[in-house]
Coordinates of C-alpha atoms and ligand atoms in Angstrom, one line a residue:
M1 CA 23.6 -7.9 20.8
V2 CA 22.9 -11.7 22.8
D3 CA 25.5 -14.0 21.1
K4 CA 22.5 -16.8 19.6
K5 CA 22.9 -19.4 16.8
A6 CA 21.4 -21.6 15.0
Q7 CA 22.5 -25.1 14.0
L8 CA 22.1 -26.7 10.7
K9 CA 23.2 -30.3 10.2
L10 CA 23.0 -30.7 5.9
E11 CA 21.7 -34.2 5.0
G12 CA 25.0 -36.4 4.9
G13 CA 26.8 -33.4 5.7
K14 CA 29.9 -33.7 7.5
K15 CA 29.6 -30.5 9.5
T16 CA 27.1 -28.8 11.2
L17 CA 26.8 -24.9 10.3
E18 CA 26.2 -22.2 12.9
L19 CA 24.3 -19.7 11.9
P20 CA 23.8 -16.2 13.4
I21 CA 20.4 -15.5 15.3
Y22 CA 19.7 -11.6 15.5
S23 CA 16.5 -10.1 17.9
G24 CA 14.6 -6.7 16.9
T25 CA 13.1 -4.5 19.2
L26 CA 9.7 -6.6 18.7
G27 CA 8.9 -9.6 16.6
P28 CA 10.2 -12.6 15.7
D29 CA 14.2 -13.5 16.0
V30 CA 15.8 -14.1 12.5
V31 CA 18.2 -16.4 11.8
D32 CA 21.4 -14.8 9.1
V33 CA 21.8 -17.1 6.2
R34 CA 24.2 -15.2 4.1
S35 CA 26.4 -17.5 4.9
L36 CA 24.7 -20.5 2.8
T37 CA 25.3 -19.6 -0.7
A38 CA 29.1 -20.5 0.5
E39 CA 28.2 -23.9 1.2
G40 CA 26.5 -24.2 -1.8
V41 CA 23.0 -23.9 -0.7
F42 CA 20.1 -21.9 -0.8
T43 CA 16.9 -20.9 1.2
Y44 CA 13.9 -21.6 -0.6
D45 CA 10.4 -19.6 0.6
P46 CA 8.3 -18.7 -2.5
G47 CA 6.3 -15.4 -1.3
F48 CA 8.8 -15.2 1.2
V49 CA 6.1 -16.0 3.9
S50 CA 9.3 -16.9 6.5
T51 CA 12.1 -14.3 5.0
A52 CA 13.2 -10.9 6.8
S53 CA 14.2 -8.9 3.6
C54 CA 16.0 -6.1 5.6
E55 CA 16.2 -4.8 8.6
S56 CA 13.7 -1.6 9.5
K57 CA 12.9 1.0 12.3
I58 CA 9.7 2.2 10.4
T59 CA 6.5 0.1 10.8
F60 CA 5.9 -2.8 13.4
I61 CA 2.8 -5.6 13.0
D62 CA 2.3 -8.0 15.4
G63 CA -0.3 -10.4 13.0
G64 CA -1.4 -12.6 15.8
K65 CA -2.3 -9.6 18.2
G66 CA -3.8 -7.5 15.9
V67 CA -1.0 -4.9 16.5
L68 CA 0.4 -2.4 13.8
L69 CA 3.1 0.6 14.7
H70 CA 4.6 3.3 13.1
R71 CA 7.5 4.1 14.7
G72 CA 6.3 3.0 17.6
Y73 CA 2.8 4.3 17.8
P74 CA -0.6 2.7 17.6
I75 CA -2.9 3.0 14.3
D76 CA -5.4 3.8 16.1
Q77 CA -4.0 6.3 17.8
L78 CA -2.6 8.1 14.7
A79 CA -5.7 7.7 13.1
N80 CA -7.6 9.9 16.2
N81 CA -4.9 12.2 17.2
S82 CA -2.9 13.1 14.1
D83 CA -3.7 13.6 10.6
Y84 CA -2.2 12.8 7.5
L85 CA 0.5 15.4 6.8
E86 CA 1.3 14.4 10.7
T87 CA 1.6 10.9 10.1
C88 CA 3.8 11.5 7.0
Y89 CA 6.3 13.5 8.9
L90 CA 6.6 10.8 11.6
L91 CA 7.2 7.9 9.0
L92 CA 10.0 9.9 7.4
Y93 CA 11.6 11.5 10.0
G94 CA 11.3 8.7 12.8
E95 CA 9.4 11.2 15.5
L96 CA 6.5 13.3 15.9
P97 CA 6.8 16.5 14.7
T98 CA 7.1 19.9 17.2
K99 CA 4.3 22.9 16.4
E100 CA 6.8 24.6 14.3
Q101 CA 8.3 21.3 12.4
K102 CA 4.6 20.5 11.6
E103 CA 3.9 24.1 10.4
K104 CA 7.1 24.0 8.4
F105 CA 6.4 20.8 6.9
D106 CA 2.9 21.6 5.8
D107 CA 3.9 24.5 4.5
T108 CA 6.9 22.8 2.3
I109 CA 4.0 19.8 0.9
M110 CA 1.4 22.1 0.2
N111 CA 3.2 24.7 -1.8
H112 CA 4.7 21.7 -4.0
T113 CA 1.8 20.5 -4.7
M114 CA 1.3 21.7 -8.9
I115 CA 2.8 19.6 -11.2
H116 CA 4.7 21.1 -14.4
E117 CA 2.2 21.8 -17.1
Q118 CA 3.8 20.1 -19.7
L119 CA 2.8 16.8 -17.5
T120 CA -1.2 17.5 -18.3
H121 CA -0.7 16.7 -21.8
F122 CA 0.3 13.1 -20.8
Y123 CA -3.0 12.4 -19.7
N124 CA -4.4 13.3 -23.2
G125 CA -2.4 10.2 -24.7
F126 CA -4.9 7.9 -22.3
R127 CA -8.2 7.0 -24.1
R128 CA -11.1 8.5 -21.4
D129 CA -12.4 5.2 -20.0
A130 CA -8.3 4.4 -19.1
H131 CA -8.4 2.4 -16.2
P132 CA -7.0 5.4 -13.3
M133 CA -4.5 2.8 -12.0
A134 CA -2.9 2.2 -15.8
V135 CA -2.8 6.5 -16.2
M136 CA -1.2 6.8 -12.3
C137 CA 1.6 3.9 -13.4
G138 CA 2.2 6.1 -17.0
V139 CA 2.1 9.9 -15.3
V140 CA 4.0 8.9 -11.8
G141 CA 7.1 7.1 -14.0
A142 CA 6.9 10.3 -16.2
L143 CA 8.1 12.3 -13.1
S144 CA 11.4 11.1 -13.7
A145 CA 11.6 12.7 -17.0
F146 CA 10.6 15.7 -15.0
Y147 CA 13.3 15.3 -12.3
H148 CA 15.8 12.6 -13.1
D149 CA 18.5 14.7 -13.9
S150 CA 18.5 17.1 -10.7
L151 CA 18.3 13.9 -8.8
D152 CA 21.4 12.3 -6.6
I153 CA 20.0 9.6 -4.9
D154 CA 23.3 9.7 -2.8
D155 CA 22.5 13.4 -1.4
E156 CA 20.0 13.4 1.3
R157 CA 18.2 16.9 0.7
H158 CA 17.8 15.5 -3.0
R159 CA 15.8 12.4 -1.6
E160 CA 14.1 14.7 1.0
I161 CA 12.7 17.2 -1.8
A162 CA 11.9 13.7 -4.4
A163 CA 9.4 12.4 -0.9
F164 CA 8.1 16.5 -0.7
R165 CA 7.1 16.4 -4.5
L166 CA 6.3 13.1 -4.2
I167 CA 3.8 13.4 -1.5
A168 CA 2.7 16.7 -2.5
K169 CA 2.1 15.7 -6.2
M170 CA 0.0 12.7 -5.7
P171 CA -3.5 14.0 -4.9
T172 CA -2.9 16.3 -8.0
L173 CA -2.1 13.5 -10.3
A174 CA -4.7 11.5 -8.6
A175 CA -7.5 13.9 -8.8
M176 CA -6.3 14.8 -12.5
C177 CA -7.2 10.7 -13.1
Y178 CA -10.3 11.1 -12.4
K179 CA -11.1 14.7 -13.8
Y180 CA -9.8 13.0 -17.1
V181 CA -11.9 10.2 -17.0
I182 CA -15.2 11.8 -16.5
G183 CA -14.1 14.6 -19.1
Q184 CA -14.3 17.3 -16.7
P185 CA -11.1 20.1 -16.7
F186 CA -8.6 19.7 -14.4
M187 CA -8.8 21.6 -10.9
Y188 CA -5.3 23.3 -9.7
P189 CA -4.5 22.6 -6.0
R190 CA -5.2 25.2 -3.7
N191 CA -2.7 26.0 -0.8
D192 CA -5.4 27.8 1.3
L193 CA -6.8 24.1 1.8
D194 CA -5.5 21.7 4.3
Y195 CA -3.8 18.5 2.1
S196 CA -7.5 16.1 2.1
S197 CA -9.8 19.1 1.8
N198 CA -7.2 20.0 -1.0
F199 CA -7.8 16.5 -3.1
L200 CA -11.8 16.6 -2.6
H201 CA -11.7 20.2 -3.8
M202 CA -9.5 19.1 -6.5
M203 CA -11.7 15.7 -7.1
F204 CA -15.1 17.4 -7.0
G205 CA -14.6 21.1 -7.6
V206 CA -15.4 22.8 -10.6
P207 CA -13.7 25.8 -11.9
S208 CA -17.3 27.7 -12.3
E209 CA -18.5 27.9 -8.6
E210 CA -16.7 27.9 -5.0
T211 CA -15.5 24.4 -4.0
V212 CA -17.8 23.7 -0.7
I213 CA -15.7 21.1 1.2
N214 CA -17.7 19.2 4.1
P215 CA -15.4 19.1 7.0
I216 CA -16.6 15.8 8.0
I217 CA -15.6 14.1 5.1
A218 CA -12.2 15.6 4.5
K219 CA -11.2 14.5 8.0
A220 CA -12.7 10.8 6.9
M221 CA -10.3 11.1 3.8
D222 CA -7.3 11.9 6.2
K223 CA -8.0 9.3 8.1
I224 CA -8.7 6.8 4.9
F225 CA -4.8 8.1 4.1
I226 CA -3.4 7.6 7.6
L227 CA -4.9 4.3 7.9
H228 CA -3.3 3.2 4.1
A229 CA 0.1 5.2 5.1
D230 CA 2.4 2.0 5.4
H231 CA 2.7 -1.6 6.2
E232 CA 5.9 -3.3 6.5
Q233 CA 7.2 -5.0 3.9
N234 CA 4.2 -6.0 1.9
A235 CA 4.2 -6.3 -1.9
S236 CA 4.3 -3.0 -3.0
T237 CA 6.9 -1.7 -0.7
S238 CA 8.9 -4.6 -1.3
T239 CA 9.0 -3.9 -4.8
V240 CA 9.8 -0.3 -4.3
R241 CA 12.9 -1.8 -2.1
L242 CA 13.7 -4.1 -5.4
A243 CA 13.4 -1.0 -8.1
G244 CA 15.5 1.1 -5.7
S245 CA 18.1 -1.5 -5.1
S246 CA 19.3 -0.8 -8.2
G247 CA 19.8 2.9 -8.1
A248 CA 17.0 3.4 -9.9
N249 CA 15.2 7.1 -9.1
P250 CA 12.6 7.3 -6.5
F251 CA 9.8 8.6 -9.6
A252 CA 10.5 4.9 -11.0
C253 CA 10.1 3.3 -7.5
I254 CA 7.5 4.7 -6.8
A255 CA 6.1 3.8 -10.2
A256 CA 6.7 0.3 -9.8
G257 CA 4.9 0.1 -6.7
I258 CA 2.0 1.5 -8.0
A259 CA 1.6 -1.2 -10.4
A260 CA 2.0 -4.4 -7.9
L261 CA -0.4 -2.3 -5.6
W262 CA -3.1 -3.0 -8.7
G263 CA -3.1 -6.3 -8.3
P264 CA -6.8 -7.6 -6.7
S265 CA -4.8 -9.7 -4.2
H266 CA -3.2 -6.2 -2.7
G267 CA -4.5 -3.1 -2.7
G268 CA -6.6 -3.5 -5.7
A269 CA -9.1 -5.7 -3.2
N270 CA -10.6 -2.4 -2.0
E271 CA -11.7 -2.2 -5.8
A272 CA -12.6 -6.1 -6.2
V273 CA -14.6 -5.9 -2.6
L274 CA -16.8 -3.3 -4.0
N275 CA -17.4 -5.2 -7.5
M276 CA -18.0 -8.7 -5.2
L277 CA -20.5 -6.5 -3.0
D278 CA -22.1 -5.5 -6.1
E279 CA -22.3 -9.6 -7.5
I280 CA -23.7 -10.6 -4.6
G281 CA -26.4 -8.0 -4.5
D282 CA -28.5 -9.1 -1.6
V283 CA -28.3 -10.7 1.8
S284 CA -30.2 -13.8 0.7
N285 CA -27.3 -14.9 -1.9
V286 CA -24.1 -14.5 0.8
E287 CA -24.2 -17.7 1.7
K288 CA -23.8 -19.1 -1.8
F289 CA -20.7 -16.8 -2.3
I290 CA -19.3 -18.1 1.2
A291 CA -19.7 -21.6 -0.4
K292 CA -18.0 -20.7 -3.0
A293 CA -14.8 -18.9 -1.5
K294 CA -14.7 -22.2 0.8
D295 CA -14.9 -24.5 -2.2
K296 CA -11.2 -25.3 -3.0
N297 CA -11.6 -25.7 -7.2
D298 CA -13.4 -22.4 -7.3
P299 CA -10.9 -19.6 -7.6
F300 CA -13.4 -17.2 -5.9
R301 CA -12.0 -15.3 -3.1
L302 CA -14.2 -13.7 -0.6
M303 CA -12.2 -10.1 -1.2
G304 CA -11.3 -8.1 1.6
F305 CA -10.8 -11.1 3.7
G306 CA -7.8 -12.7 5.3
H307 CA -4.2 -11.1 5.2
R308 CA -0.5 -13.1 5.0
V309 CA 0.6 -11.6 8.7
Y310 CA -3.1 -10.3 10.4
K311 CA -4.6 -13.9 11.7
N312 CA -6.7 -12.2 14.1
F313 CA -8.3 -8.9 13.1
D314 CA -6.5 -6.2 11.0
P315 CA -6.8 -3.3 13.5
R316 CA -7.3 -0.7 10.3
A317 CA -10.2 -2.5 9.8
K318 CA -11.6 -1.4 13.2
V319 CA -11.3 2.0 12.4
M320 CA -12.4 2.1 9.3
R321 CA -15.5 0.3 10.0
E322 CA -16.1 3.0 12.9
T323 CA -15.4 5.8 10.0
C324 CA -17.9 4.3 7.8
H325 CA -20.8 4.6 10.3
D326 CA -19.5 8.2 10.7
V327 CA -19.4 9.2 7.0
L328 CA -22.8 7.4 6.2
K329 CA -24.2 9.4 9.3
E330 CA -23.0 12.6 8.0
L331 CA -24.4 11.7 4.6
G332 CA -27.7 10.5 6.2
T333 CA -27.1 7.4 3.8
D334 CA -27.7 4.0 4.8
D335 CA -26.2 2.7 2.0
P336 CA -27.7 -1.4 1.7
M337 CA -24.0 -2.0 0.5
L338 CA -22.8 -1.4 4.2
E339 CA -25.7 -3.3 5.6
L340 CA -24.5 -6.2 3.5
A341 CA -21.3 -5.9 4.2
M342 CA -21.9 -6.3 7.7
K343 CA -23.8 -9.4 7.3
L344 CA -21.4 -10.6 5.4
E345 CA -18.7 -10.1 7.6
D346 CA -21.0 -11.5 10.6
I347 CA -21.5 -14.7 8.4
A348 CA -18.2 -15.2 7.7
L349 CA -16.8 -14.8 11.2
S350 CA -19.2 -16.8 12.5
D351 CA -18.3 -19.9 9.7
S352 CA -15.9 -22.6 10.6
Y353 CA -13.9 -22.4 7.6
F354 CA -12.8 -18.7 8.1
I355 CA -12.2 -19.5 11.7
E356 CA -9.9 -22.1 10.9
K357 CA -7.9 -20.2 8.4
K358 CA -8.0 -17.0 10.5
L359 CA -9.8 -15.1 7.9
Y360 CA -10.9 -11.8 9.4
P361 CA -11.6 -8.4 7.3
N362 CA -8.8 -6.5 6.0
V363 CA -8.2 -2.8 5.6
D364 CA -9.8 -2.9 2.2
F365 CA -13.2 -4.4 3.0
Y366 CA -14.6 -1.2 4.7
S367 CA -12.4 1.3 2.9
G368 CA -14.5 0.7 -0.4
I369 CA -18.0 1.9 1.4
I370 CA -16.4 5.2 2.8
L371 CA -15.2 6.2 -0.8
K372 CA -18.4 5.1 -2.4
A373 CA -20.2 7.2 0.2
I374 CA -18.1 10.2 -0.6
G375 CA -18.7 9.6 -4.3
I376 CA -15.7 8.4 -5.6
P377 CA -15.9 6.2 -8.4
T378 CA -14.8 2.3 -7.6
S379 CA -11.6 2.4 -10.2
M380 CA -10.4 5.3 -8.0
F381 CA -10.1 3.4 -5.1
T382 CA -6.6 2.0 -5.4
V383 CA -5.7 4.8 -6.7
I384 CA -6.4 6.9 -3.5
F385 CA -5.0 3.9 -1.7
A386 CA -1.3 4.4 -4.0
L387 CA -1.6 8.4 -2.9
A388 CA -1.7 7.1 0.7
R389 CA 0.8 4.6 0.5
T390 CA 3.1 7.1 -0.9
V391 CA 4.6 8.3 1.9
G392 CA 5.5 4.5 3.5
W393 CA 6.8 4.0 0.1
I394 CA 9.6 6.6 -0.3
A395 CA 10.4 6.4 3.4
H396 CA 11.0 2.5 2.7
W397 CA 13.6 3.8 -0.2
N398 CA 15.2 6.2 2.0
E399 CA 16.2 4.1 4.6
M400 CA 17.4 1.7 2.5
I401 CA 19.4 4.1 -0.1
S402 CA 20.5 6.1 3.4
G403 CA 22.4 3.2 4.4
P404 CA 24.8 -0.3 3.4
Y405 CA 22.8 -1.6 1.3
K406 CA 23.2 -4.3 -2.4
I407 CA 21.1 -4.9 -5.2
G408 CA 18.5 -7.7 -4.6
R409 CA 19.4 -10.6 -6.6
P410 CA 17.2 -13.6 -5.3
R411 CA 17.9 -17.4 -6.5
Q412 CA 15.8 -20.2 -7.3
L413 CA 15.4 -23.8 -7.1
Y414 CA 16.0 -24.9 -10.9
T415 CA 13.8 -27.8 -11.8
G416 CA 14.5 -27.5 -15.7
A417 CA 16.1 -29.2 -18.4
A418 CA 19.8 -30.3 -17.5
K419 CA 22.6 -29.3 -20.2
R420 CA 21.6 -30.3 -23.9
D421 CA 23.2 -30.1 -27.3
H422 CA 21.3 -28.1 -29.8
V423 CA 19.8 -30.3 -32.4
S424 CA 19.2 -29.1 -35.7
I425 CA 15.3 -28.7 -37.5
E426 CA 16.3 -31.5 -39.7
D427 CA 16.8 -34.0 -37.1
R428 CA 13.7 -33.1 -34.5
Ligands
SDX511 C1 -3.7 -5.7 1.5 O1 0.7 -7.4 3.1 C2 0.1 -6.5 3.3 O2 0.0 -6.0 4.4 C3 -0.7 -5.8 2.2 C4 -1.7 -5.0 3.2 C5 -0.8 -3.2 3.0 O3 -1.6 -2.7 3.7 O4 -0.5 -3.3 2.2 O5 -2.4 -4.8 4.2 C6 -3.0 -4.5 1.6 O6 -3.0 -6.1 0.2 C7 -4.7 -6.5 2.2 C8 -4.9 -7.7 1.3 C9 -6.1 -7.3 0.1 N1 -6.3 -8.6 -0.5 C10 -7.9 -9.1 -0.7 O7 -8.8 -8.8 0.3 C11 -8.0 -10.4 -1.3 C12 -8.5 -11.4 -0.8 N2 -7.5 -12.4 0.3 C13 -6.7 -13.4 -0.2 O8 -6.9 -13.2 -1.6 C14 -5.7 -13.8 0.6 O9 -6.0 -13.5 1.9 C15 -4.2 -13.0 1.0 C16 -4.0 -12.5 -0.5 C17 -4.9 -11.1 1.4 C18 -3.3 -12.9 1.6 O10 -2.7 -14.5 1.0 P1 -2.0 -15.9 1.8 O11 -1.4 -15.3 2.9 O12 -0.9 -16.0 0.6 O13 -2.9 -16.7 2.1 P2 -3.0 -17.7 1.5 O14 -3.4 -17.4 -0.1 O15 -2.1 -19.1 1.4 O16 -4.8 -18.4 2.1 C19 -4.6 -19.6 3.0 C20 -6.0 -20.1 3.1 C21 -5.9 -20.4 1.8 O17 -6.5 -22.4 1.7 P3 -5.6 -23.1 2.0 O18 -5.0 -23.3 0.7 O19 -5.0 -23.6 3.3 O20 -6.8 -24.4 2.1 O21 -6.7 -19.4 3.3 C22 -7.4 -19.0 2.2 C23 -6.7 -19.8 0.9 O22 -7.6 -20.2 -0.3 N3 -7.6 -17.9 2.0 C24 -9.2 -17.5 1.4 C25 -9.0 -16.1 1.5 N4 -7.5 -15.8 1.5 C26 -7.3 -16.8 1.9 N5 -10.0 -18.3 1.4 C27 -11.3 -17.5 0.9 N6 -11.3 -16.2 1.0 C28 -10.3 -15.4 1.0 N7 -10.2 -13.8 1.2

């Protein structure tokens, strides 16, 4: 590694600090600031806009060029040539599987899809109109109760089995959320179906008849899973890493990731996009909402637009848009929502505000339209995002736990009261 240094002269300081600079395979250099604490100063970076929290080999994003690589493979190539379980294997092990490895991995996952029967009673504690993400936070965290004592996070095999269980069981738990809300019986997984077809079976199948899966829809579902599988150190992945850094079990860490994903600024945006398009209603109202999005005094934001990293375009949105057209063509539906979304995209992308602020459609802008066309209710959109992102979360958790790590413990800039003595209530 080239011996590069940054020099930091503290105001009025008698000395200049030399901070090591590290270069990765791709992307910006990083300045190692760990020695600053000993000098009595902290870095200050609310929202971690300029902070590299870890070293990782899993995913690389170039926001300026719209590049997203998983273990070096571009997302559009994976979306068009892999399936979700192959992408899971790649994220977990770092290489594309051989034919034999793929068959063994697929079998392992598809034979872990059932959940402990006791867990089905957990759902009954929720109201039927509970938001499915609230249910997922609960039931995924509850998996800890079924595996906690059989899990040594320092044992590589135990970590691998936890990864298998989570990837395999998330579709089952997710589909059960939907069935519970609509009052239909839970559908058991079928090992003879592929991962995405099995999910659609558990979502839309009923015990009274054979489930018929449309292969085009199953392929679109699989592509959506691939496009949401991982995305570097985003808010929910950073939450999983922080939870894992305390030694918490992986099921609890994934539940923490689900909670973080739920917010409308993050994974909740796909649900928010559909609600926003619903509210806009017609192309004639687009200008009004664009004006609201530009108004500093209006908290309204154009959901599905903008990204902390992508300042050019989100490569996933491009693939998602193509998939959107394929699905609507296959279903023979010309959802006016899509027309509206494309109009909104055209108008926003020609508006100087969005151009200056580099706000482009992100992964969430089109995904909701596809999911709605497949018949998935809006409230389930973020659950599907969580299902797909589980492999990314667990890959990052495993990468951290399998090497040396420290408990995450940021500091602060304190601007509260200086030390003062207690005053009795009589004297206040
Ligand atoms: C995901 O991190 C990831 O990788 C996340 C994700 C993943 O796969 O894990 O990619 C998934 O979360 C995608 C993002 C989904 N969220 C949305 O679509 C919600 C709408 N988008 C915004 O809330 C916003 O763009 C964020 C949260 C996504 C990014 O916000 P940043 O990077 O913190 O940027 P910012 O809030 O500082 O905004 C910069 C400027 C601001 O204006 P100024 O204060 O500079 O005048 O752009 C404006 C913002 O007001 N702005 C928007 C806007 N997004 C940013 N204005 C209108 N509409 C928007 N959508």
